[in-house]
Amino acid sequence: MNISKCDLAAKRCKPCERGIPPLDRQEIDRLLKGIGGWELSGVELVKTFQFKNYYETMAFVNATAWVSHREDHHPDLEVGYKQCRVRYTTHAIGGLSENDFICAAKIDALIVPLGS
């Protein structure tokens, strides 16, 4: 069964506890198909977002912080003048969980394509 970005973005994160296994590679590959532009880097889900200026970058960072707080699932952010690199992993389980993909889809939904 394929999953879309809309399906993921409509979900809510669930508390993750130690002892729950991280997603296996097959499940990661399936979920990656539902979120464009994200890559697997070790045990992290990573994407770099580009912006026109620092103001847009910081607006994205603040919106990302709001989504993260609401979902209680927080990424590592690397912020530059015109870009922000977002890295998700579920530290409690030492790998990726569905929460990482849910949040990635919600972060993608913050970006409105030009002309919309």
mmCIF file of C-alpha atoms in Angstrom:
data_model
loop_
_atom_site.group_PDB
_atom_site.id
_atom_site.type_symbol
_atom_site.label_atom_id
_atom_site.label_comp_id
_atom_site.label_asym_id
_atom_site.label_seq_id
_atom_site.Cartn_x
_atom_site.Cartn_y
_atom_site.Cartn_z
ATOM 1 C CA MET A 1 0.000 0.000 0.000
ATOM 2 C CA ASN A 2 1.380 3.389 -0.997
ATOM 3 C CA ILE A 3 1.048 6.318 1.336
ATOM 4 C CA SER A 4 0.789 9.930 0.198
ATOM 5 C CA LYS A 5 2.049 13.139 1.745
ATOM 6 C CA CYS A 6 -1.585 14.104 2.481
ATOM 7 C CA ASP A 7 -2.149 10.832 4.326
ATOM 8 C CA LEU A 8 0.947 11.393 6.459
ATOM 9 C CA ALA A 9 0.220 15.082 7.106
ATOM 10 C CA ALA A 10 -3.275 14.209 8.352
ATOM 11 C CA LYS A 11 -1.910 11.870 11.033
ATOM 12 C CA ARG A 12 -0.777 12.820 14.539
ATOM 13 C CA CYS A 13 2.417 11.667 16.210
ATOM 14 C CA LYS A 14 2.125 8.982 18.875
ATOM 15 C CA PRO A 15 4.353 8.778 21.932
ATOM 16 C CA CYS A 16 7.369 6.598 21.235
ATOM 17 C CA GLU A 17 8.898 4.554 24.009
ATOM 18 C CA ARG A 18 12.164 2.718 24.343
ATOM 19 C CA GLY A 19 11.926 -0.910 23.322
ATOM 20 C CA ILE A 20 9.841 -0.230 20.212
ATOM 21 C CA PRO A 21 11.947 -1.202 17.190
ATOM 22 C CA PRO A 22 12.766 1.438 14.573
ATOM 23 C CA LEU A 23 11.234 1.049 11.125
ATOM 24 C CA ASP A 24 12.928 -1.472 8.844
ATOM 25 C CA ARG A 25 14.379 -0.463 5.481
ATOM 26 C CA GLN A 26 11.371 -1.755 3.517
ATOM 27 C CA GLU A 27 8.958 0.396 5.542
ATOM 28 C CA ILE A 28 11.296 3.405 5.329
ATOM 29 C CA ASP A 29 11.443 3.067 1.531
ATOM 30 C CA ARG A 30 7.642 2.832 1.354
ATOM 31 C CA LEU A 31 7.166 5.945 3.481
ATOM 32 C CA LEU A 32 9.896 7.873 1.627
ATOM 33 C CA LYS A 33 7.752 7.614 -1.511
ATOM 34 C CA GLY A 34 5.121 9.703 0.258
ATOM 35 C CA ILE A 35 7.419 12.675 0.967
ATOM 36 C CA GLY A 36 9.311 14.262 -1.901
ATOM 37 C CA GLY A 37 12.841 15.541 -1.538
ATOM 38 C CA TRP A 38 13.615 13.888 1.787
ATOM 39 C CA GLU A 39 16.610 11.576 1.971
ATOM 40 C CA LEU A 40 17.805 8.894 4.308
ATOM 41 C CA SER A 41 21.132 9.721 5.940
ATOM 42 C CA GLY A 42 22.128 7.003 8.386
ATOM 43 C CA VAL A 43 19.242 6.858 10.863
ATOM 44 C CA GLU A 44 17.977 10.333 9.967
ATOM 45 C CA LEU A 45 15.432 11.726 7.535
ATOM 46 C CA VAL A 46 16.961 14.887 6.015
ATOM 47 C CA LYS A 47 15.894 17.731 3.722
ATOM 48 C CA THR A 48 17.358 21.173 2.997
ATOM 49 C CA PHE A 49 14.877 23.960 2.284
ATOM 50 C CA GLN A 50 16.000 27.006 0.261
ATOM 51 C CA PHE A 51 14.589 30.531 0.688
ATOM 52 C CA LYS A 52 14.912 33.988 -0.875
ATOM 53 C CA ASN A 53 16.234 35.676 2.249
ATOM 54 C CA TYR A 54 16.865 35.430 5.975
ATOM 55 C CA TYR A 55 13.361 36.614 6.876
ATOM 56 C CA GLU A 56 11.743 33.726 4.951
ATOM 57 C CA THR A 57 14.206 31.289 6.483
ATOM 58 C CA MET A 58 13.348 32.417 9.998
ATOM 59 C CA ALA A 59 9.599 32.361 9.280
ATOM 60 C CA PHE A 60 10.026 28.722 8.197
ATOM 61 C CA VAL A 61 12.061 27.932 11.337
ATOM 62 C CA ASN A 62 9.350 29.445 13.562
ATOM 63 C CA ALA A 63 6.574 27.572 11.739
ATOM 64 C CA THR A 64 8.604 24.366 12.043
ATOM 65 C CA ALA A 65 8.984 24.990 15.777
ATOM 66 C CA TRP A 66 5.198 25.393 16.085
ATOM 67 C CA VAL A 67 4.522 22.122 14.232
ATOM 68 C CA SER A 68 7.160 20.353 16.315
ATOM 69 C CA HIS A 69 5.702 21.605 19.572
ATOM 70 C CA ARG A 70 2.178 20.614 18.516
ATOM 71 C CA GLU A 71 3.314 17.092 17.570
ATOM 72 C CA ASP A 72 5.792 16.813 20.479
ATOM 73 C CA HIS A 73 8.383 15.534 18.006
ATOM 74 C CA HIS A 74 11.349 17.801 17.406
ATOM 75 C CA PRO A 75 13.901 17.891 14.574
ATOM 76 C CA ASP A 76 17.446 19.141 14.573
ATOM 77 C CA LEU A 77 17.637 22.345 12.533
ATOM 78 C CA GLU A 78 20.699 23.830 10.873
ATOM 79 C CA VAL A 79 19.897 27.416 9.936
ATOM 80 C CA GLY A 80 21.739 29.606 7.439
ATOM 81 C CA TYR A 81 20.961 32.896 5.724
ATOM 82 C CA LYS A 82 18.882 31.377 2.889
ATOM 83 C CA GLN A 83 18.434 27.779 3.950
ATOM 84 C CA CYS A 84 17.400 25.430 6.709
ATOM 85 C CA ARG A 85 18.402 21.784 6.922
ATOM 86 C CA VAL A 86 15.867 19.680 8.823
ATOM 87 C CA ARG A 87 16.880 16.341 10.344
ATOM 88 C CA TYR A 88 14.397 13.949 11.939
ATOM 89 C CA THR A 89 15.074 10.791 13.902
ATOM 90 C CA THR A 90 13.385 9.211 16.892
ATOM 91 C CA HIS A 91 16.090 9.261 19.557
ATOM 92 C CA ALA A 92 14.130 7.073 21.987
ATOM 93 C CA ILE A 93 14.331 4.110 19.597
ATOM 94 C CA GLY A 94 17.637 4.909 17.874
ATOM 95 C CA GLY A 95 16.167 5.157 14.383
ATOM 96 C CA LEU A 96 13.182 6.231 12.354
ATOM 97 C CA SER A 97 9.549 5.941 13.388
ATOM 98 C CA GLU A 98 6.372 6.883 11.554
ATOM 99 C CA ASN A 99 6.453 10.116 13.602
ATOM 100 C CA ASP A 100 9.469 11.283 11.597
ATOM 101 C CA PHE A 101 7.564 10.863 8.336
ATOM 102 C CA ILE A 102 4.404 12.488 9.719
ATOM 103 C CA CYS A 103 6.389 15.545 10.762
ATOM 104 C CA ALA A 104 8.289 15.658 7.467
ATOM 105 C CA ALA A 105 4.962 15.765 5.591
ATOM 106 C CA LYS A 106 3.657 18.497 7.900
ATOM 107 C CA ILE A 107 6.832 20.553 7.388
ATOM 108 C CA ASP A 108 6.528 20.163 3.614
ATOM 109 C CA ALA A 109 2.954 21.471 3.855
ATOM 110 C CA LEU A 110 4.325 24.760 5.248
ATOM 111 C CA ILE A 111 5.863 25.561 1.861
ATOM 112 C CA VAL A 112 3.408 27.095 -0.595
ATOM 113 C CA PRO A 113 4.531 26.738 -4.226
ATOM 114 C CA LEU A 114 5.019 30.032 -6.105
ATOM 115 C CA GLY A 115 1.909 31.035 -8.016
ATOM 116 C CA SER A 116 -0.466 29.495 -5.461
#
